[in-house]
mmCIF file of N, CA and C in Angstrom:
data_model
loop_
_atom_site.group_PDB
_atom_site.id
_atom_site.type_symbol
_atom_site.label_atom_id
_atom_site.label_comp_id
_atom_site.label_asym_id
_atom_site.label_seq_id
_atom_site.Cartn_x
_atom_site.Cartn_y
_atom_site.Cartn_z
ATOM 1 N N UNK A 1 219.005 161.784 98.857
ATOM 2 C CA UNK A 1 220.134 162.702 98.903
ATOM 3 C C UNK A 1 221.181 162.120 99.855
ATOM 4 N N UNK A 2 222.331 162.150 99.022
ATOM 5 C CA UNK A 2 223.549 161.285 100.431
ATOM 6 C C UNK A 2 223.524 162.549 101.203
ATOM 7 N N UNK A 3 224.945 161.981 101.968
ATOM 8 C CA UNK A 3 225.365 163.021 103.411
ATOM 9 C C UNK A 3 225.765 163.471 102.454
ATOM 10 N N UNK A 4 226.926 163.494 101.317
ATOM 11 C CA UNK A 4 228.018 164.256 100.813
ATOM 12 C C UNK A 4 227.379 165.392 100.133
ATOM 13 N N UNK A 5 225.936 165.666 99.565
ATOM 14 C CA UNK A 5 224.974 166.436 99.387
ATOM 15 C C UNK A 5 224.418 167.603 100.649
ATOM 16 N N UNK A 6 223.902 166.784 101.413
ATOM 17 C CA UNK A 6 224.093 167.730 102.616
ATOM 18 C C UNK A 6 225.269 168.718 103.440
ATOM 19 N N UNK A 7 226.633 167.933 103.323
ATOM 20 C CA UNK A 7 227.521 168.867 103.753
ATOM 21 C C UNK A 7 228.016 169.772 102.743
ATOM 22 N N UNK A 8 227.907 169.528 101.306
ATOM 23 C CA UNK A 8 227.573 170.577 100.653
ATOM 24 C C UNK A 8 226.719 171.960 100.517
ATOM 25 N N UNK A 9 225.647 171.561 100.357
ATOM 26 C CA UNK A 9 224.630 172.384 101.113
ATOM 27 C C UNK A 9 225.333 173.105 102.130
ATOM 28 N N UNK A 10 225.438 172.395 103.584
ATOM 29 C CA UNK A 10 225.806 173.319 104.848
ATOM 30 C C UNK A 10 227.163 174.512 104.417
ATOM 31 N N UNK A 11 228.083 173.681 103.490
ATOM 32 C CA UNK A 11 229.224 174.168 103.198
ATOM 33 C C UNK A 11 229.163 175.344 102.559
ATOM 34 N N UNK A 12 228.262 174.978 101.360
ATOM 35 C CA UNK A 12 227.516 176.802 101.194
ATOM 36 C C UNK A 12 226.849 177.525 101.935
ATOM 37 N N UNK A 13 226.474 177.058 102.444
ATOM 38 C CA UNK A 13 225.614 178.220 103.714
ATOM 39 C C UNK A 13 227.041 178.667 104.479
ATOM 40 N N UNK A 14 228.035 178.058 104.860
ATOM 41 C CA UNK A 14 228.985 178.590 105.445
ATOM 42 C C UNK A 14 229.859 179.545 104.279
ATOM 43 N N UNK A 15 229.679 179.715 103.321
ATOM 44 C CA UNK A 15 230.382 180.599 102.327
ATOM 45 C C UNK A 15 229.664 181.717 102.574
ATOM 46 N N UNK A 16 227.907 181.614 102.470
ATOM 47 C CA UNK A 16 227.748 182.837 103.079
ATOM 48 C C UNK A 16 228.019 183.757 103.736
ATOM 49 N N UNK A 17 228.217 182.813 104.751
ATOM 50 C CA UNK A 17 228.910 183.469 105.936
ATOM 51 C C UNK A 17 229.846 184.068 105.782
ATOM 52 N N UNK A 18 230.776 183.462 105.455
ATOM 53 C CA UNK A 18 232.211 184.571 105.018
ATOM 54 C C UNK A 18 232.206 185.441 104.169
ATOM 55 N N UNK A 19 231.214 185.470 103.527
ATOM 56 C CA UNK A 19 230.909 186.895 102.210
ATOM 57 C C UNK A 19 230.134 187.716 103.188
ATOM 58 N N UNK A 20 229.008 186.724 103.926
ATOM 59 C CA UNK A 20 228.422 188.239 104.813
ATOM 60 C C UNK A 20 229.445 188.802 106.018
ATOM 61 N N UNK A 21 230.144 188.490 106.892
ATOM 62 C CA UNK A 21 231.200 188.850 107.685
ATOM 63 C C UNK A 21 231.898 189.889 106.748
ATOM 64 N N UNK A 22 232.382 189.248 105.582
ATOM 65 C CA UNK A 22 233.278 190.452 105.616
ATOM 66 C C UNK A 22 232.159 192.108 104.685
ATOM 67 N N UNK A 23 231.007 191.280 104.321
ATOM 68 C CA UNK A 23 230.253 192.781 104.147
ATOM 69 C C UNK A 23 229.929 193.708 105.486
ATOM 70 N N UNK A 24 230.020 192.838 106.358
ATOM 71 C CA UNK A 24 229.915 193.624 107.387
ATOM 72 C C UNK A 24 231.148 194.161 108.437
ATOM 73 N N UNK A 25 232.167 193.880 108.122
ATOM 74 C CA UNK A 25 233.367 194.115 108.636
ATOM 75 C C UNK A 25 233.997 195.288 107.888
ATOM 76 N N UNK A 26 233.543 195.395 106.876
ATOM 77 C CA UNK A 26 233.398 196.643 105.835
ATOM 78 C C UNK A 26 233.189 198.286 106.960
ATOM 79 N N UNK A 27 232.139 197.923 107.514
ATOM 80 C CA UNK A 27 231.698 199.540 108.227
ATOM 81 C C UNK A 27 232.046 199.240 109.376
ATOM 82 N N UNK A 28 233.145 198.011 110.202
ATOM 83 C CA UNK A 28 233.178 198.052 111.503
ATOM 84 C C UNK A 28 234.564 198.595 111.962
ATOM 85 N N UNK A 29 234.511 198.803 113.026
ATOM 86 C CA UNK A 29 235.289 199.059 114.233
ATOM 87 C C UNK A 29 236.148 198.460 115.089
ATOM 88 N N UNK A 30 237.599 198.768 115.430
ATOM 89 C CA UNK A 30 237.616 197.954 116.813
ATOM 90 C C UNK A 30 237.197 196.328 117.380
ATOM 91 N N UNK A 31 236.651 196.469 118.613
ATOM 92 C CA UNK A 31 236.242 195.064 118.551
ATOM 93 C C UNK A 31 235.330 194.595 117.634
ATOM 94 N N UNK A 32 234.270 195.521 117.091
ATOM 95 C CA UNK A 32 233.352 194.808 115.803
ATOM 96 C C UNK A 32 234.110 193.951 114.814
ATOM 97 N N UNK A 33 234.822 194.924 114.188
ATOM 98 C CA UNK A 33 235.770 194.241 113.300
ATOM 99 C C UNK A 33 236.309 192.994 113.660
ATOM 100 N N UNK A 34 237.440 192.967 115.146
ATOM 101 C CA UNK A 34 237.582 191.954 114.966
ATOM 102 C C UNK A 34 236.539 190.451 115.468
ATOM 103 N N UNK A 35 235.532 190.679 115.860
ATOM 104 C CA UNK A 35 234.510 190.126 115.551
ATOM 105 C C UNK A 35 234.235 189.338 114.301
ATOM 106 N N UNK A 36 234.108 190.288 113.281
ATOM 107 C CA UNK A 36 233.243 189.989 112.092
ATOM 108 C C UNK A 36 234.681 189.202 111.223
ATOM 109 N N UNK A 37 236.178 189.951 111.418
ATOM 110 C CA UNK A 37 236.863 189.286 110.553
ATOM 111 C C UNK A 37 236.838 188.079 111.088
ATOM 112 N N UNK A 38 237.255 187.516 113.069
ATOM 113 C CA UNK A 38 237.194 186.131 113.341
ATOM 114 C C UNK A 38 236.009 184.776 112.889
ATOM 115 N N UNK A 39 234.893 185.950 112.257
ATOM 116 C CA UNK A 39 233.397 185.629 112.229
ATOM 117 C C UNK A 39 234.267 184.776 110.716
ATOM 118 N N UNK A 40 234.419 185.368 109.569
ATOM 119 C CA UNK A 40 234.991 185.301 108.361
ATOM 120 C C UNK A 40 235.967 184.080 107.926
ATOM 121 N N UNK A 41 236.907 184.004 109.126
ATOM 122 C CA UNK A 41 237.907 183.434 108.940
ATOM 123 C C UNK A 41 237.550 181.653 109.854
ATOM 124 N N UNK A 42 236.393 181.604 110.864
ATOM 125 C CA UNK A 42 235.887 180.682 111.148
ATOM 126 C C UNK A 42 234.343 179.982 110.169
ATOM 127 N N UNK A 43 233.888 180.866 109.450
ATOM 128 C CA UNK A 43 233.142 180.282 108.079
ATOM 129 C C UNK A 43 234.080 180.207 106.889
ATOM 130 N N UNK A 44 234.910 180.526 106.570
ATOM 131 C CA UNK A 44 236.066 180.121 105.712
ATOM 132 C C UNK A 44 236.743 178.864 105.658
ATOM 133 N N UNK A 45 236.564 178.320 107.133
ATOM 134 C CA UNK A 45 237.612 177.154 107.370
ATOM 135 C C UNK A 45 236.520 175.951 107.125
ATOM 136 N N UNK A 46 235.287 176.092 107.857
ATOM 137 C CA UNK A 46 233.961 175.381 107.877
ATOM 138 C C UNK A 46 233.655 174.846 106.892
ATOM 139 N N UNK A 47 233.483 175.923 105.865
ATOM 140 C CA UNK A 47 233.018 176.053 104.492
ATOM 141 C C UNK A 47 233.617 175.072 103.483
ATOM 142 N N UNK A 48 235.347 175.612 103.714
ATOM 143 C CA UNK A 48 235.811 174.662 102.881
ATOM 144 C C UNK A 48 236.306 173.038 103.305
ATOM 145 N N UNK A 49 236.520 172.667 104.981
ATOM 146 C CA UNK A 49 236.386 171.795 105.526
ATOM 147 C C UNK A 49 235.142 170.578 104.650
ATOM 148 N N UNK A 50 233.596 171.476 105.057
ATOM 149 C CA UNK A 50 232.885 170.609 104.198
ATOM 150 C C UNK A 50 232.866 170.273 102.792
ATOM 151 N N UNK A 51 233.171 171.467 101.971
ATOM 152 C CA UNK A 51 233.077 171.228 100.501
ATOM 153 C C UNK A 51 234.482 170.189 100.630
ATOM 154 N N UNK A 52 235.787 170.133 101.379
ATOM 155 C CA UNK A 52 236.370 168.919 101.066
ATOM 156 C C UNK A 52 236.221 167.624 101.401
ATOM 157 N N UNK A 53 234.991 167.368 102.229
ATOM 158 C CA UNK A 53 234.540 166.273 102.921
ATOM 159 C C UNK A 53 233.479 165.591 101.819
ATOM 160 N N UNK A 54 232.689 166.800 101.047
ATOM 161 C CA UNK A 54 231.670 165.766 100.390
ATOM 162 C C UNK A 54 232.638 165.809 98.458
ATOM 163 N N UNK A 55 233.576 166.280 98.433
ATOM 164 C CA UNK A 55 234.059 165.913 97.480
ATOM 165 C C UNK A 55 234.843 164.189 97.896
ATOM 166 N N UNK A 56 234.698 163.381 98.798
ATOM 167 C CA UNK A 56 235.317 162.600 99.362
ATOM 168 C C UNK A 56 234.542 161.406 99.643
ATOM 169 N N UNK A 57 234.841 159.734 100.082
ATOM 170 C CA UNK A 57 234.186 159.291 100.802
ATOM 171 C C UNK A 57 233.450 158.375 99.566
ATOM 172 N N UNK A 58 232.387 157.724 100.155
ATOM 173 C CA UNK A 58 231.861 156.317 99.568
ATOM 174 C C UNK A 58 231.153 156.877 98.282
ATOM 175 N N UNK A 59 230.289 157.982 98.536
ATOM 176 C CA UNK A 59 229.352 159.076 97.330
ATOM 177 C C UNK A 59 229.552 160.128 97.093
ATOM 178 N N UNK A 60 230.835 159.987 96.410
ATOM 179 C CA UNK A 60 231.639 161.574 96.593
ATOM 180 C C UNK A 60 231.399 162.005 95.566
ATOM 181 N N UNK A 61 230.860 163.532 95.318
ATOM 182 C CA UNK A 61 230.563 164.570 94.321
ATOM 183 C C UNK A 61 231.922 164.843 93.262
ATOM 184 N N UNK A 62 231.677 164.778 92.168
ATOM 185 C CA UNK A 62 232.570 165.200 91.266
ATOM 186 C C UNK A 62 233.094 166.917 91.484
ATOM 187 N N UNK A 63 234.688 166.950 91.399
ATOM 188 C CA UNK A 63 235.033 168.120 91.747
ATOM 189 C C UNK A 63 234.303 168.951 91.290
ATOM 190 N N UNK A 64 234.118 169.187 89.557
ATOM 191 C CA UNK A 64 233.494 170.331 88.760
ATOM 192 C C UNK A 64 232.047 170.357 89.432
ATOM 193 N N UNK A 65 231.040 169.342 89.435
ATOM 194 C CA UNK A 65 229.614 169.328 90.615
ATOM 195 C C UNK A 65 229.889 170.311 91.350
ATOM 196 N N UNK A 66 230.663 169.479 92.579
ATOM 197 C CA UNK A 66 230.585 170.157 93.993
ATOM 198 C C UNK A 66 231.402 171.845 94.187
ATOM 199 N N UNK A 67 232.401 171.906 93.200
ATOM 200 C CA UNK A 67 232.774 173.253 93.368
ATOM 201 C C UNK A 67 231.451 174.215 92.286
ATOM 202 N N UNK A 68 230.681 174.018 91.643
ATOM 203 C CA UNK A 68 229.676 174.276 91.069
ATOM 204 C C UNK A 68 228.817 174.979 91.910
ATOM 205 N N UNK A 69 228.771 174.005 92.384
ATOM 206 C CA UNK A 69 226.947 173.836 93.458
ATOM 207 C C UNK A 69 227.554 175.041 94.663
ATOM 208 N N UNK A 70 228.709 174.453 95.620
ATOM 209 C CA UNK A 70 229.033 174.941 96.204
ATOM 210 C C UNK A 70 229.180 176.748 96.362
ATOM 211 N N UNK A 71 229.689 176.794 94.911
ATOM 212 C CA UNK A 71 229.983 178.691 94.952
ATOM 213 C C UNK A 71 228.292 179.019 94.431
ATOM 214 N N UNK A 72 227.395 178.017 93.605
ATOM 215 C CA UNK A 72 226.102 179.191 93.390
ATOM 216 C C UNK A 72 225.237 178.910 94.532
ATOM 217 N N UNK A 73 225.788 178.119 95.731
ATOM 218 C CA UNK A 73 224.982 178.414 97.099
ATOM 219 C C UNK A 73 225.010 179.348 97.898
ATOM 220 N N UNK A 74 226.850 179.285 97.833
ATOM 221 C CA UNK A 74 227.451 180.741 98.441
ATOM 222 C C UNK A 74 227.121 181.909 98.029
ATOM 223 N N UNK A 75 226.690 182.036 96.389
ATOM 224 C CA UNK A 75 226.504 183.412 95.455
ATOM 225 C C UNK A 75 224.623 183.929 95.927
ATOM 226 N N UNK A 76 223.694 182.586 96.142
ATOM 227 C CA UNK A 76 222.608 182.633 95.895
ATOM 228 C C UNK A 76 222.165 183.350 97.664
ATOM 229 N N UNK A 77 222.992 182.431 98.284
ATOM 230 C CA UNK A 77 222.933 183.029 99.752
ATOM 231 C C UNK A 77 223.287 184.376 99.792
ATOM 232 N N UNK A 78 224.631 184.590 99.604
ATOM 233 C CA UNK A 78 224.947 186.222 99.641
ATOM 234 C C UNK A 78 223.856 187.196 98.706
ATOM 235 N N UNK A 79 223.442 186.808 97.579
ATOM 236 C CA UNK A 79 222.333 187.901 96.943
ATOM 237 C C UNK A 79 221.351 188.007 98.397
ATOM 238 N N UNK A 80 220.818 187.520 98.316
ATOM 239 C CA UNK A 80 219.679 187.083 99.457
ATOM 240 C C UNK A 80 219.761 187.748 100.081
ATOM 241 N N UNK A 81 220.936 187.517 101.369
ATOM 242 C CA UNK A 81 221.509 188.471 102.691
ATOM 243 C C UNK A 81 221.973 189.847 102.226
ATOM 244 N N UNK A 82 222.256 189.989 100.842
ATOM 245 C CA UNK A 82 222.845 191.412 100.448
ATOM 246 C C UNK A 82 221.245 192.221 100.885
ATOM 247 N N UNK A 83 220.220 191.452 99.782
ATOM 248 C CA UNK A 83 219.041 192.158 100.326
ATOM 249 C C UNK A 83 218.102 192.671 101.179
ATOM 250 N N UNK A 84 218.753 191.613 102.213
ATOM 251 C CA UNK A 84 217.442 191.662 103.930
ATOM 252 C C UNK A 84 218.617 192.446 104.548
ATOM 253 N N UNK A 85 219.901 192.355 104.358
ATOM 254 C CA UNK A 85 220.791 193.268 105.847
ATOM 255 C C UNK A 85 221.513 194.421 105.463
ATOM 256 N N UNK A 86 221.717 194.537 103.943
ATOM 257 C CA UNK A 86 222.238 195.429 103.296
ATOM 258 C C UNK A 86 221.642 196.363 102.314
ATOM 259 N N UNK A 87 220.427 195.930 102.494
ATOM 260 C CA UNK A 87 219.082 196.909 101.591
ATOM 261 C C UNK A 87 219.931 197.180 100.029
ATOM 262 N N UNK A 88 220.321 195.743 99.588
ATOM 263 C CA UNK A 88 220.787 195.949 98.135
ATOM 264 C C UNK A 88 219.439 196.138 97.287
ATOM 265 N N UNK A 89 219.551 196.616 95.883
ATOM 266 C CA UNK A 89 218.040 196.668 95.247
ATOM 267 C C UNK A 89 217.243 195.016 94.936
ATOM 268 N N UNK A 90 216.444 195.197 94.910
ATOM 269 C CA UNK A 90 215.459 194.054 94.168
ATOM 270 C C UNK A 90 215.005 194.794 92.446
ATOM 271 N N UNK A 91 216.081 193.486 92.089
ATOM 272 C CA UNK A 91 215.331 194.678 90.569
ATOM 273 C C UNK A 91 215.043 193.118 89.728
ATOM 274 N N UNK A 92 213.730 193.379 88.720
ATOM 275 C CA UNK A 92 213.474 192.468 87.744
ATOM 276 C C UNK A 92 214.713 191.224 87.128
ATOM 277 N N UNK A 93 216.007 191.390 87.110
ATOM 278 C CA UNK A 93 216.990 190.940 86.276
ATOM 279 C C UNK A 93 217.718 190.230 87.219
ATOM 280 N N UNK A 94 218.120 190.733 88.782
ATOM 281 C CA UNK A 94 218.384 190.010 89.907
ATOM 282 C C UNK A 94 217.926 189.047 90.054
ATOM 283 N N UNK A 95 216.388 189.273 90.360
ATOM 284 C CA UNK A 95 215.643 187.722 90.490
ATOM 285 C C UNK A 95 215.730 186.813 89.272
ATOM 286 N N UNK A 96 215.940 187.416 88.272
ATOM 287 C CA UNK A 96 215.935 186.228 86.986
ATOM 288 C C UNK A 96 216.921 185.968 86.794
ATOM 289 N N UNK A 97 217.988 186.245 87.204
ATOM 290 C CA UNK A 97 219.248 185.702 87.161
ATOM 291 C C UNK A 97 219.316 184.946 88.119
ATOM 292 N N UNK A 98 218.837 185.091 89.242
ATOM 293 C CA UNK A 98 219.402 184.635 90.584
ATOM 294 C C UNK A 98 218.578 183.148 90.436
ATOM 295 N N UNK A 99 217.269 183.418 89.457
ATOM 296 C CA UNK A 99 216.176 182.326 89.487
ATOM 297 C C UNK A 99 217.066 180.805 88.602
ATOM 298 N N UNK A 100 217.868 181.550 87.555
ATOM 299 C CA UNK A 100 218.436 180.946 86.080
ATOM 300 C C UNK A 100 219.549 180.104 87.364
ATOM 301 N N UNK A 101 220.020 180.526 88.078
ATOM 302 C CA UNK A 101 221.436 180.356 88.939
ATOM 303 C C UNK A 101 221.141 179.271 89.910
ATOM 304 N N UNK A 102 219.176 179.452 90.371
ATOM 305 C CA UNK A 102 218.825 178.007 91.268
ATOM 306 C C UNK A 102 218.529 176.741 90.155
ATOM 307 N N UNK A 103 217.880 177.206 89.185
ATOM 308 C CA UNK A 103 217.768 176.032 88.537
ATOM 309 C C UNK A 103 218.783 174.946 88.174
ATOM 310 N N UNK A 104 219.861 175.993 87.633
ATOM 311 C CA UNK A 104 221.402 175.617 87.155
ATOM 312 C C UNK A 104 221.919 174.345 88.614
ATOM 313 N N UNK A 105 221.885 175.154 89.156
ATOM 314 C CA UNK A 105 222.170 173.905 90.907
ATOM 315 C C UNK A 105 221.322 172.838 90.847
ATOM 316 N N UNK A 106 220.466 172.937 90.822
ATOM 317 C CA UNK A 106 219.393 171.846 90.930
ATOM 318 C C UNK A 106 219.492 170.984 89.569
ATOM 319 N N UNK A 107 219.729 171.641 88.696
ATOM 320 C CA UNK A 107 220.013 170.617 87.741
ATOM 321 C C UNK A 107 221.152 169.506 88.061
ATOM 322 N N UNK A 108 222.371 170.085 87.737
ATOM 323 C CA UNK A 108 223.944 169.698 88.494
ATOM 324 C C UNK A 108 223.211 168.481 89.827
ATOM 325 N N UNK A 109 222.796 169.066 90.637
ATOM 326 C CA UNK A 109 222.395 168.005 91.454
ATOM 327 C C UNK A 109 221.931 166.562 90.841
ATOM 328 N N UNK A 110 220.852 166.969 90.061
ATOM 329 C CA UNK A 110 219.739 165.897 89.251
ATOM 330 C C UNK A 110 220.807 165.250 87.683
ATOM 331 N N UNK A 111 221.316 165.683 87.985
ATOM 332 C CA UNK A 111 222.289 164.731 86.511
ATOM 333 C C UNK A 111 223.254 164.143 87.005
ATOM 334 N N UNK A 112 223.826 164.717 88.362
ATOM 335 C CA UNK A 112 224.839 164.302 88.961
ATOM 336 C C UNK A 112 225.026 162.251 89.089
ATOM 337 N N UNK A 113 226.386 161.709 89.035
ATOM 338 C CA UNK A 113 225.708 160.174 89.428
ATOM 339 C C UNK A 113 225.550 160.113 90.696
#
């Protein structure tokens, strides 16, 4: 796996972030809020910082790849965190979608040049 794979990866995990900030900036307050929006707007910059770093460089990911991979890391992360911090449901069709949505990445990865 190059680096440009890995800061992908991280780059979605930082999309998380900005989908979970602002789910949680949703019910906040005052300083919470601005907390959670600065929280938002510093995984926003991260996020896309990296996804433009590994679209780049000696083993650089094809745009359609990396913006691919990138949003069903961000999508696969946020289901996830919707469920452990936001007590979203677990229902039969979630996981099989969400399951259809890791494979789909992992493929993209594995065909990728």
């Amino acid at each position: 796996m190059s680096i440009n794979w890995v800061l992908l990866i991280i780059g979605g995990l930082f999309e998380t972030g900005f989908a979970v900030s602002l789910g949680k900036a949703q019910g906040a307050t005052g300083k919470a809020l601005a907390f959670w929006l600065c929280t938002f707007a510093v995984c926003v910059a991260i996020s896309m910082y990296l996804l433009f770093k590994a679209m780049g460089g000696e083993k650089a990911i094809p745009v359609g790849t990396a913006y691919a991979v990138w949003g069903a890391i961000g999508a696969i992360g946020t289901v996830i965190s919707g469920i452990l911090w936001f007590h979203e449901p677990v229902t039969f069709w979630r996981m099989f979608f969400l399951s259809t949505l890791i494979i789909s990445v992992v493929g993209l990865q594995v065909v990728s040049s």
